[in-house]
mmCIF file of C-alpha atoms in Angstrom:
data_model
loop_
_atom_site.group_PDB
_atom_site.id
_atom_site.type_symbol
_atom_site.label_atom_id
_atom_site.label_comp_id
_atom_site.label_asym_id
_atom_site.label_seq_id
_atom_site.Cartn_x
_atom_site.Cartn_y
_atom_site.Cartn_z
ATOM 1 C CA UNK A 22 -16.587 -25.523 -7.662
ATOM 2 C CA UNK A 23 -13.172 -23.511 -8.210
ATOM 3 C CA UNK A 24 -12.644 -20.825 -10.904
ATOM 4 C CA UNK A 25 -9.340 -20.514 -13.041
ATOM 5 C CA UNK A 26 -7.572 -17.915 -13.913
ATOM 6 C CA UNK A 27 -5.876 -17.623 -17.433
ATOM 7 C CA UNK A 28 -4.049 -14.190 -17.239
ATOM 8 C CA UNK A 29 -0.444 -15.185 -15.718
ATOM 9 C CA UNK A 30 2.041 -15.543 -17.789
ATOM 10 C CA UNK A 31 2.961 -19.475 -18.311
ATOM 11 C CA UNK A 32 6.155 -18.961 -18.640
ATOM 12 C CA UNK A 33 8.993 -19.408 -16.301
ATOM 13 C CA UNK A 34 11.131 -16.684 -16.479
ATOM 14 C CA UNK A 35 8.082 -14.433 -17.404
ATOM 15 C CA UNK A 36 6.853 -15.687 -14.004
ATOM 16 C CA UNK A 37 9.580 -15.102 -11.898
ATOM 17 C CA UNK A 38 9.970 -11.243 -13.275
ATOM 18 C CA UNK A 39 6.046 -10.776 -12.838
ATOM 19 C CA UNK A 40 6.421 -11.435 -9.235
ATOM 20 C CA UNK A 41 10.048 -9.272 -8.784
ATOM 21 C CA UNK A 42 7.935 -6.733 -10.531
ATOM 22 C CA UNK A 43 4.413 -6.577 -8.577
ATOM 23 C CA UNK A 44 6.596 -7.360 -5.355
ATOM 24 C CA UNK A 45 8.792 -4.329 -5.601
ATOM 25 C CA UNK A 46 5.431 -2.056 -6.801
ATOM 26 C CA UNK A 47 3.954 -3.651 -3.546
ATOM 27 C CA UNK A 48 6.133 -3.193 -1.374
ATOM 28 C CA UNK A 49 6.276 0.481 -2.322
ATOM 29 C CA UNK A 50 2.747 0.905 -2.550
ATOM 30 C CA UNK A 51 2.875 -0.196 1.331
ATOM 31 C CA UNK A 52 5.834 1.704 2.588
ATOM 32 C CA UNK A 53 4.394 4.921 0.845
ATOM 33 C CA UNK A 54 1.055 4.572 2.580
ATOM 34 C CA UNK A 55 2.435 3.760 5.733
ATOM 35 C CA UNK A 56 4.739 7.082 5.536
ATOM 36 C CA UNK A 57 1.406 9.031 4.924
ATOM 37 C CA UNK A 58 -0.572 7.571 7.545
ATOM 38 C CA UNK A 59 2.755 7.421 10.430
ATOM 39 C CA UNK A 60 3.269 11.600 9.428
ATOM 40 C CA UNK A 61 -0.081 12.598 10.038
ATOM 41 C CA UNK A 62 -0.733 10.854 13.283
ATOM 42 C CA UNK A 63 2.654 12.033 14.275
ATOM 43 C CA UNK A 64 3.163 15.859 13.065
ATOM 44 C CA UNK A 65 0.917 18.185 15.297
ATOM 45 C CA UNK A 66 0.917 20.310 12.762
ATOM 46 C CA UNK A 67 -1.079 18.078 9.836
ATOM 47 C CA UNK A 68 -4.045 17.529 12.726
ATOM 48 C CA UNK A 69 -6.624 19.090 10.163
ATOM 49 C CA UNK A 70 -9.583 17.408 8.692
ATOM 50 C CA UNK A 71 -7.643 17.784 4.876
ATOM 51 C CA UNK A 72 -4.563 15.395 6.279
ATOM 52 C CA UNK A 73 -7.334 13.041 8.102
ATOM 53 C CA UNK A 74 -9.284 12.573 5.430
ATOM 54 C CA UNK A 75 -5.465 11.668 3.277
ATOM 55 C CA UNK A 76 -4.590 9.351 6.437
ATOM 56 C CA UNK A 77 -7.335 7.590 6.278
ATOM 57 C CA UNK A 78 -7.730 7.511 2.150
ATOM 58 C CA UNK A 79 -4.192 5.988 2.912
ATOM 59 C CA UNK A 80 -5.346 3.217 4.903
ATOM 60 C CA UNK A 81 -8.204 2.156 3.037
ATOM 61 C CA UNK A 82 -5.554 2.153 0.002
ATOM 62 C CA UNK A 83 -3.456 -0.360 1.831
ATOM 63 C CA UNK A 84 -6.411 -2.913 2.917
ATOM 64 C CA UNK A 85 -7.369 -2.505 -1.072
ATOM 65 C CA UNK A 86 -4.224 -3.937 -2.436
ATOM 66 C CA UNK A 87 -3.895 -6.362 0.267
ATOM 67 C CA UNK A 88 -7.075 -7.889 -1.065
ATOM 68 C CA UNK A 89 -5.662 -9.121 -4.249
ATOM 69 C CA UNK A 90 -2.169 -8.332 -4.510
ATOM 70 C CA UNK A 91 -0.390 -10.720 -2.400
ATOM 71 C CA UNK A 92 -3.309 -13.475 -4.447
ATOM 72 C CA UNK A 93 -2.051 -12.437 -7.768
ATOM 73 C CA UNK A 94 2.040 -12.967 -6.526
ATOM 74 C CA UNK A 95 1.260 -16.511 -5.215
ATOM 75 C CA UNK A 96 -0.874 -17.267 -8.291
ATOM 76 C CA UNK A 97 2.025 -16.076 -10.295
ATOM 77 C CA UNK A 98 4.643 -18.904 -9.055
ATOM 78 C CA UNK A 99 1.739 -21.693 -8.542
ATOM 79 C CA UNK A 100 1.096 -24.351 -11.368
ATOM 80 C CA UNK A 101 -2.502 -24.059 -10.424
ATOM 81 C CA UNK A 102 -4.281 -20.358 -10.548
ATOM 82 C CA UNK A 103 -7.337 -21.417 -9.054
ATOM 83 C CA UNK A 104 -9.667 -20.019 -6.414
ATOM 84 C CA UNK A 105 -13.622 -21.915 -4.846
ATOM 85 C CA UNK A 106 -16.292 -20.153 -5.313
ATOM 86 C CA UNK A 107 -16.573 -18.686 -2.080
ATOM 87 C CA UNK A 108 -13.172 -17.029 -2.289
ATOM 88 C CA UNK A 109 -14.198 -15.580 -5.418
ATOM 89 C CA UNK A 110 -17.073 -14.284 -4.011
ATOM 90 C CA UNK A 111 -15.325 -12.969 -0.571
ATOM 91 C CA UNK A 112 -12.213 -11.473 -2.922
ATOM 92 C CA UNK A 113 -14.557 -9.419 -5.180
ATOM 93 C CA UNK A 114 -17.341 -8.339 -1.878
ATOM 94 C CA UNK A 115 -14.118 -6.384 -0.336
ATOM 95 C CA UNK A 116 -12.563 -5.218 -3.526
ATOM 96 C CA UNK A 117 -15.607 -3.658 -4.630
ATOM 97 C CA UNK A 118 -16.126 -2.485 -1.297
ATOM 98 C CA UNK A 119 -13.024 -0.996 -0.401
ATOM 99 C CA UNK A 120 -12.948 0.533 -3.819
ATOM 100 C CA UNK A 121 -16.275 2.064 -3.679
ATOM 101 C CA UNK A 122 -15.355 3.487 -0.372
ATOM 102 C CA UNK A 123 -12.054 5.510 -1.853
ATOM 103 C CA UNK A 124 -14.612 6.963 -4.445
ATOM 104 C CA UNK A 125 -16.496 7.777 -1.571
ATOM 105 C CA UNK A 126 -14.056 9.366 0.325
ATOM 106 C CA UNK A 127 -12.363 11.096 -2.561
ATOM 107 C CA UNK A 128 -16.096 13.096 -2.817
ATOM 108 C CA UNK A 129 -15.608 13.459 1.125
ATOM 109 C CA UNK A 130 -12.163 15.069 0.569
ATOM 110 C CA UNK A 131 -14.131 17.107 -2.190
ATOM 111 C CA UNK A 132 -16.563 18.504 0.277
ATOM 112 C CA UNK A 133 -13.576 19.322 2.815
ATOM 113 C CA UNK A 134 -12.218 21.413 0.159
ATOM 114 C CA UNK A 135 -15.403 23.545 -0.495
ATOM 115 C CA UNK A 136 -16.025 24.180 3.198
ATOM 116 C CA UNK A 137 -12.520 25.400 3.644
ATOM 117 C CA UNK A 138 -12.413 27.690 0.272
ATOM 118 C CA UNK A 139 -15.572 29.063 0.523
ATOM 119 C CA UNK A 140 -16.845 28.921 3.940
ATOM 120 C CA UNK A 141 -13.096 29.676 5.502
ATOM 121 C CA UNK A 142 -14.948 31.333 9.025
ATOM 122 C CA UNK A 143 -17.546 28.464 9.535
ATOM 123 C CA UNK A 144 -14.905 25.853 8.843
ATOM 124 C CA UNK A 145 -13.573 24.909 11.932
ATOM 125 C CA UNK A 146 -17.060 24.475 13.319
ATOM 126 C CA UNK A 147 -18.237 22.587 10.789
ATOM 127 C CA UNK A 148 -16.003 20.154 10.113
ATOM 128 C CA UNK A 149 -15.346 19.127 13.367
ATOM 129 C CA UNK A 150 -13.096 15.830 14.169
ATOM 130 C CA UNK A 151 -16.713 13.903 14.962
ATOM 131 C CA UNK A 152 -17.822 14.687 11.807
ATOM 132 C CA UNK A 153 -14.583 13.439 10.141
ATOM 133 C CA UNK A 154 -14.958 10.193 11.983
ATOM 134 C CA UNK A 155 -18.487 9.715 10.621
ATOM 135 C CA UNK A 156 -17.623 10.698 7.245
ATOM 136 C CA UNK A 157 -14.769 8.141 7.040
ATOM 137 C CA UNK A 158 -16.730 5.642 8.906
ATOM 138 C CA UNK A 159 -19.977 6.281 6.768
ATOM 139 C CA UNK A 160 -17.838 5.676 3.372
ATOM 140 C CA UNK A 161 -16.812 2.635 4.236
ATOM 141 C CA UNK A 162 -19.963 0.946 5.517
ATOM 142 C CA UNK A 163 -21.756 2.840 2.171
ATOM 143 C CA UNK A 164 -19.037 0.943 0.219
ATOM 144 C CA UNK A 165 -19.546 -2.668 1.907
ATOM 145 C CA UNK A 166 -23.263 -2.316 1.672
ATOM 146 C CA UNK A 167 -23.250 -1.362 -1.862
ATOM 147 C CA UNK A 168 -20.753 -4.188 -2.747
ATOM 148 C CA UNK A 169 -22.811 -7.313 -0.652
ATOM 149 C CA UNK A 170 -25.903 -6.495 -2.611
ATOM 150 C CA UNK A 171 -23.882 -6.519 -5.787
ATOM 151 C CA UNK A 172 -21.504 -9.838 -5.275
ATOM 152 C CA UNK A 173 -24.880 -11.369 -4.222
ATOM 153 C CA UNK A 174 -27.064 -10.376 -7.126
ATOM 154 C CA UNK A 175 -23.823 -11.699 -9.115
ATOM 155 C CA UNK A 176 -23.435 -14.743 -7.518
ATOM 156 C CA UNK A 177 -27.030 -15.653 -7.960
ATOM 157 C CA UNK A 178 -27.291 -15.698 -11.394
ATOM 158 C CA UNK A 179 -26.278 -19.209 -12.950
ATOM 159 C CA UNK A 180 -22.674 -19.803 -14.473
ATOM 160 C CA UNK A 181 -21.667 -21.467 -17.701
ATOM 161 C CA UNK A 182 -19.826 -25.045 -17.525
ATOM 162 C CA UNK A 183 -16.519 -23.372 -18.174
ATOM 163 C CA UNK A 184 -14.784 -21.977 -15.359
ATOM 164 C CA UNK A 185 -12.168 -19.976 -17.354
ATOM 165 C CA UNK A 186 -11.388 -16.083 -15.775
ATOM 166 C CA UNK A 187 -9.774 -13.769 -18.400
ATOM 167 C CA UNK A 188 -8.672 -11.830 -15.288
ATOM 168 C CA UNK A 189 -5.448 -11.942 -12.511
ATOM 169 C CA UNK A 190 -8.264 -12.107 -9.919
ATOM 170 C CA UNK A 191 -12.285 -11.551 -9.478
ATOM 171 C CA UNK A 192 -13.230 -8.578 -10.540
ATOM 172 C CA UNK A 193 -16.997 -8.004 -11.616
ATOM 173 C CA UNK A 194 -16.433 -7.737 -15.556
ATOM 174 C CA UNK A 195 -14.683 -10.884 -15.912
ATOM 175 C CA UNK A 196 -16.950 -12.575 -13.546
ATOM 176 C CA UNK A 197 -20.034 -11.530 -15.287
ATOM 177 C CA UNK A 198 -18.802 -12.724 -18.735
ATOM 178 C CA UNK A 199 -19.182 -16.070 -17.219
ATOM 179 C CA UNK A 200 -23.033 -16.288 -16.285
ATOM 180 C CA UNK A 201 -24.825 -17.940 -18.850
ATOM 181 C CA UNK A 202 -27.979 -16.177 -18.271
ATOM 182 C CA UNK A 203 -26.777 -12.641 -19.821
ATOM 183 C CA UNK A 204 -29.753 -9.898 -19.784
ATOM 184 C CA UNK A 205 -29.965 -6.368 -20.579
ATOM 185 C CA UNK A 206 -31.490 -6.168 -16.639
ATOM 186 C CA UNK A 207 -28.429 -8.377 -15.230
ATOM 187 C CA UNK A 208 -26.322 -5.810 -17.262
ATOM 188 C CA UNK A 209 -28.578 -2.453 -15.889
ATOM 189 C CA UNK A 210 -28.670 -3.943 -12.336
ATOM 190 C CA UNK A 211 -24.406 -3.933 -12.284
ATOM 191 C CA UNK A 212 -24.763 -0.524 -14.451
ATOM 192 C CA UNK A 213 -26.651 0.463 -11.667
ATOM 193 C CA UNK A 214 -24.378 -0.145 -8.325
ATOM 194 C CA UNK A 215 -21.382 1.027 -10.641
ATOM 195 C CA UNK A 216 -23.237 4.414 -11.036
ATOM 196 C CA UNK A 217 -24.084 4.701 -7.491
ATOM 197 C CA UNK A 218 -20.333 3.846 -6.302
ATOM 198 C CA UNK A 219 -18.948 5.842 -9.245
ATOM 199 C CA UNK A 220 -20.882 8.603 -11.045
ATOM 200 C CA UNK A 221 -22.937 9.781 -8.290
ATOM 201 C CA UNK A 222 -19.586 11.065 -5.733
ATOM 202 C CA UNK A 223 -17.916 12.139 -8.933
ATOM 203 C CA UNK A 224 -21.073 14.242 -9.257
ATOM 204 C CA UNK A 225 -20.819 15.757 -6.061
ATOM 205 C CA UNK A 226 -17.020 16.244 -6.638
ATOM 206 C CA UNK A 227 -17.547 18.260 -9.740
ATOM 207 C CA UNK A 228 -20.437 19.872 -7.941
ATOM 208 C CA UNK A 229 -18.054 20.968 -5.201
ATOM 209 C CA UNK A 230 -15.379 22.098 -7.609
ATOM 210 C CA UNK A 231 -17.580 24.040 -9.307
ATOM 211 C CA UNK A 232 -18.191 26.014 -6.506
ATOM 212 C CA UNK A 233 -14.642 26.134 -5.504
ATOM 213 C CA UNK A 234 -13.452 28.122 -8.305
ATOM 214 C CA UNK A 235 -16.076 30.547 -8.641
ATOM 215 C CA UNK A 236 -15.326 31.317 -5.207
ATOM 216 C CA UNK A 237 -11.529 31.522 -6.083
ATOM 217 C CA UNK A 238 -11.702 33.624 -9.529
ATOM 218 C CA UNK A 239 -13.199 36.271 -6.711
ATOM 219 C CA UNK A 240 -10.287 36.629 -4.925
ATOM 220 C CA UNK A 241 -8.356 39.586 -5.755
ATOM 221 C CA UNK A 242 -4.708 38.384 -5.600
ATOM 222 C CA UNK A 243 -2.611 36.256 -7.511
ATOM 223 C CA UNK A 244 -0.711 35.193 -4.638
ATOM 224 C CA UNK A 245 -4.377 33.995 -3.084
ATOM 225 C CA UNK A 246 -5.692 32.083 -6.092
ATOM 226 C CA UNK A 247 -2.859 29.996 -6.550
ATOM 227 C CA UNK A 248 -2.845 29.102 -2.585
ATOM 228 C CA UNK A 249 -6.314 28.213 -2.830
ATOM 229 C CA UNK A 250 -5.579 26.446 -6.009
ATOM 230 C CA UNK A 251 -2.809 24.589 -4.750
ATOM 231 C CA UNK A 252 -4.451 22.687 -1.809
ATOM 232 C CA UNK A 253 -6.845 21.100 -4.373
ATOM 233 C CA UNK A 254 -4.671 20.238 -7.482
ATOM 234 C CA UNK A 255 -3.469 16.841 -5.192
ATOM 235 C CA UNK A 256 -6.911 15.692 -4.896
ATOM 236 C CA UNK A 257 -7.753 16.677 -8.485
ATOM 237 C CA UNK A 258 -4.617 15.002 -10.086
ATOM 238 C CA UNK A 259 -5.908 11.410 -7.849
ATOM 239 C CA UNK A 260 -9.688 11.927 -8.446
ATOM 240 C CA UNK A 261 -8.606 12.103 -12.783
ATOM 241 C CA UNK A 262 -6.420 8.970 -12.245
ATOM 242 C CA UNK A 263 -9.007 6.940 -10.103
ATOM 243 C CA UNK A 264 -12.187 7.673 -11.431
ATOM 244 C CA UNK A 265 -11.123 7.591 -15.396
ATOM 245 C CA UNK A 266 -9.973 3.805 -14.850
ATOM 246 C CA UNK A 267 -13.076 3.119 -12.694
ATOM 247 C CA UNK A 268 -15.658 5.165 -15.557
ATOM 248 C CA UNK A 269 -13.542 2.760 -18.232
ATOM 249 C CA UNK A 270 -13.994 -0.692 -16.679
ATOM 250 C CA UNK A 271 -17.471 -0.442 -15.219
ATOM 251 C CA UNK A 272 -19.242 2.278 -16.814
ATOM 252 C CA UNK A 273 -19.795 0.575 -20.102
ATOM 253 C CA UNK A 274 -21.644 -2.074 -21.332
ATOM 254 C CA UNK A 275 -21.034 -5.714 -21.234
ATOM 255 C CA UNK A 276 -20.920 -6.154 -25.213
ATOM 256 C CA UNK A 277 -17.104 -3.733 -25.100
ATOM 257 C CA UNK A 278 -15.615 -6.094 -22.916
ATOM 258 C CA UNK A 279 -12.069 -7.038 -24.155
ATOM 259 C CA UNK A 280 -9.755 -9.055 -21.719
ATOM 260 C CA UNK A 281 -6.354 -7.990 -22.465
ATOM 261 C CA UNK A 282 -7.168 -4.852 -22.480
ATOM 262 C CA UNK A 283 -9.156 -4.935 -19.049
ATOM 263 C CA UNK A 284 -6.194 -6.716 -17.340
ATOM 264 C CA UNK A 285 -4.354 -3.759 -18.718
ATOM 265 C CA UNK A 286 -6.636 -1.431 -16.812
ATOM 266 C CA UNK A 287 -6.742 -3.521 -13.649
ATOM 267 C CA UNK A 288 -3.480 -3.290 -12.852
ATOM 268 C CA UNK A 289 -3.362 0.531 -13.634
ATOM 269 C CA UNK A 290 -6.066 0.789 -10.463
ATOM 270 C CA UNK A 291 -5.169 -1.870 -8.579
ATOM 271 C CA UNK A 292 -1.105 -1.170 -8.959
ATOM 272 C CA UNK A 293 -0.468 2.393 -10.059
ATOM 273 C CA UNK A 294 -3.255 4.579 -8.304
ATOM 274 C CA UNK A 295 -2.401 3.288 -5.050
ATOM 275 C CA UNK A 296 1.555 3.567 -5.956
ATOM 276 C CA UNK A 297 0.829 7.686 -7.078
ATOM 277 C CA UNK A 298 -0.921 8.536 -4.325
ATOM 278 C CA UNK A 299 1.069 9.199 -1.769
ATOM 279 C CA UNK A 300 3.868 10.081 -4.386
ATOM 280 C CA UNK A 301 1.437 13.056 -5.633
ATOM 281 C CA UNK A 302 0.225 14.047 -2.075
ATOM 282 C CA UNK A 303 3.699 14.423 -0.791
ATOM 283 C CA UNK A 304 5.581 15.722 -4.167
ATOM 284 C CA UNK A 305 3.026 18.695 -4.434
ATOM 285 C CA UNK A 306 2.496 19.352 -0.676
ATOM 286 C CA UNK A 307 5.234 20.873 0.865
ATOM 287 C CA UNK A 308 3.772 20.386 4.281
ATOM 288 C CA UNK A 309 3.489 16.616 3.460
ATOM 289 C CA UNK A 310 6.848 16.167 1.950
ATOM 290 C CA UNK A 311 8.524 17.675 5.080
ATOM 291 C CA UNK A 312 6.852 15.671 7.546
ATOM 292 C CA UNK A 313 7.704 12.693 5.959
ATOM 293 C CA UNK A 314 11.080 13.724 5.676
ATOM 294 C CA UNK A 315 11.022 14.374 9.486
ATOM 295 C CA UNK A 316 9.415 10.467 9.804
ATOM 296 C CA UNK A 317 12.564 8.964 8.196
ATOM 297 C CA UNK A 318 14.767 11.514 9.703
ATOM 298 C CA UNK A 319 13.821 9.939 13.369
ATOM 299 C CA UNK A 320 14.186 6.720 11.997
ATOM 300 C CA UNK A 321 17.374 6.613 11.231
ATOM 301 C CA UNK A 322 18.642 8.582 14.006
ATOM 302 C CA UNK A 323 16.258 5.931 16.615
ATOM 303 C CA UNK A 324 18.027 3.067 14.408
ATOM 304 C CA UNK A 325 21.972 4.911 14.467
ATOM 305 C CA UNK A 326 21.474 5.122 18.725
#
């Protein structure tokens, strides 16, 4: 039983410039992660919880893309787009997973913020390198949980004879639009796990910022608002982009679903979030920016001896 996927482009030189184009966005997307992830394990200086917390959002940004990026560019020169069932099912399980677990972690990063603003003394204690682990750690296993219940509740439910996928790979959307058995609780049950990986930690991020900037409109200085400010406008700039293309695709019902516009969408998260991430991290974080600069710095000079 193989699925096929109708979104590439069947022309050849429409082809060929799809894959110059997602390669080059790849291989940026990796080499910009990679230069976050290198400068924080190697700058003394960014060993804080804020910079562990971006290494690691970092990493789980490159294993996301990996998942269906380097798919979609051999589906794009291949006659036949086609992927078994199992693949399908294994493609969408750590999508969803690794996906859910940057929403996760983007509330963790939240939570970092608020202890630091508002609790500045008790900080160090409490968010201790342990806890940071666990956090991480915790977001990811929340994520892969949350996204084998889902993929098997999905891949359940009986699919129509047609094996058509308006999509460049297996996202849940798509997917669903093929089971044959459509209900308003098969709808409610993927409402459900897309609430719980989506509007529940963008709760507790708006919770947290809430509290953030009462605490900051008490500070008596200029100068000290717009330094407390300023170490959360990164985070807030990613958390819009992320969780506004997440809130579009899956929180909404089944009946709105429109396939161009989707694969649209899809490539804006799957492509561009990971792409501005570092770029926004290390344009409006001086700290960031240097040490990367340092990074390539030794680079050069270790590849000029």
């Amino acid at each position: 039983m193989e699925f096929v996927f109708l979104a590439y482009p069947s022309c050849p030189e429409l082809r060929i410039l799809s894959f110059i184009g997602v390669s080059l966005v790849y291989g940026l997307i990796i080499t910009g992660n990679i230069l976050v992830v290198v400068s924080i394990h190697t700058e003394a200086r960014l060993c804080t919880p804020m910079y562990y917390f971006l290494g690691s959002l970092s990493g789980i940004e490159i294993c996301y893309t990996a998942v269906v990026v380097p798919h979609i560019l051999a589906n794009t020169l291949q006659s036949e787009k086609t992927i078994t069932l199992l693949g399908c099912a294994t493609q969408m399980t750590f999508f969803i997973a690794l996906g859910s677990a940057d929403c996760f972690l983007l509330a963790v990063m939240a939570y970092d913020r608020y202890v630091a603003i508002c609790h500045p003394l008790q900080y160090p204690l409490l968010m201790t390198l342990t806890l940071c682990v666990h956090l991480v750690v915790a977001s990811v296993v929340s994520g892969l949980f949350l996204s084998l219940q889902l993929v098997a509740f999905i891949f359940s439910l009986p699919f129509c004879q047609t094996r058509d996928i308006e999509h460049f790979f297996c996202d849940v959307p798509p997917v669903m639009h093929l089971v044959c058995a459509q209900s308003h609780i098969h709808e409610q049950s993927v409402l459900v796990a897309a609430i719980l990986a989506i509007a529940v930690p963008f709760f507790l991020i708006t919770t947290s910022y809430t509290f953030i900037v009462a605490a900051v409109l008490k500070i008596r200085s200029a100068a000290g608002r717009h330094r407390a400010f300023s170490t959360c406008s990164s985070h807030l700039t990613v958390v819009l982009l992320q969780y506004g293309c997440c809130a579009f695709m899956y929180l909404r019902p089944s009946s709105s679903y429109h396939p161009k516009q989707d694969q649209f969408i899809s490539l804006v998260y799957t492509l561009g979030t990971p792409l501005l991430n570092p770029l926004i991290y290390a344009l409006r974080n001086s700290e960031m920016k240097g040490a990367i600069g340092r990074v390539l710095t030794r680079n050069c000079l270790f590849q000029n001896s």
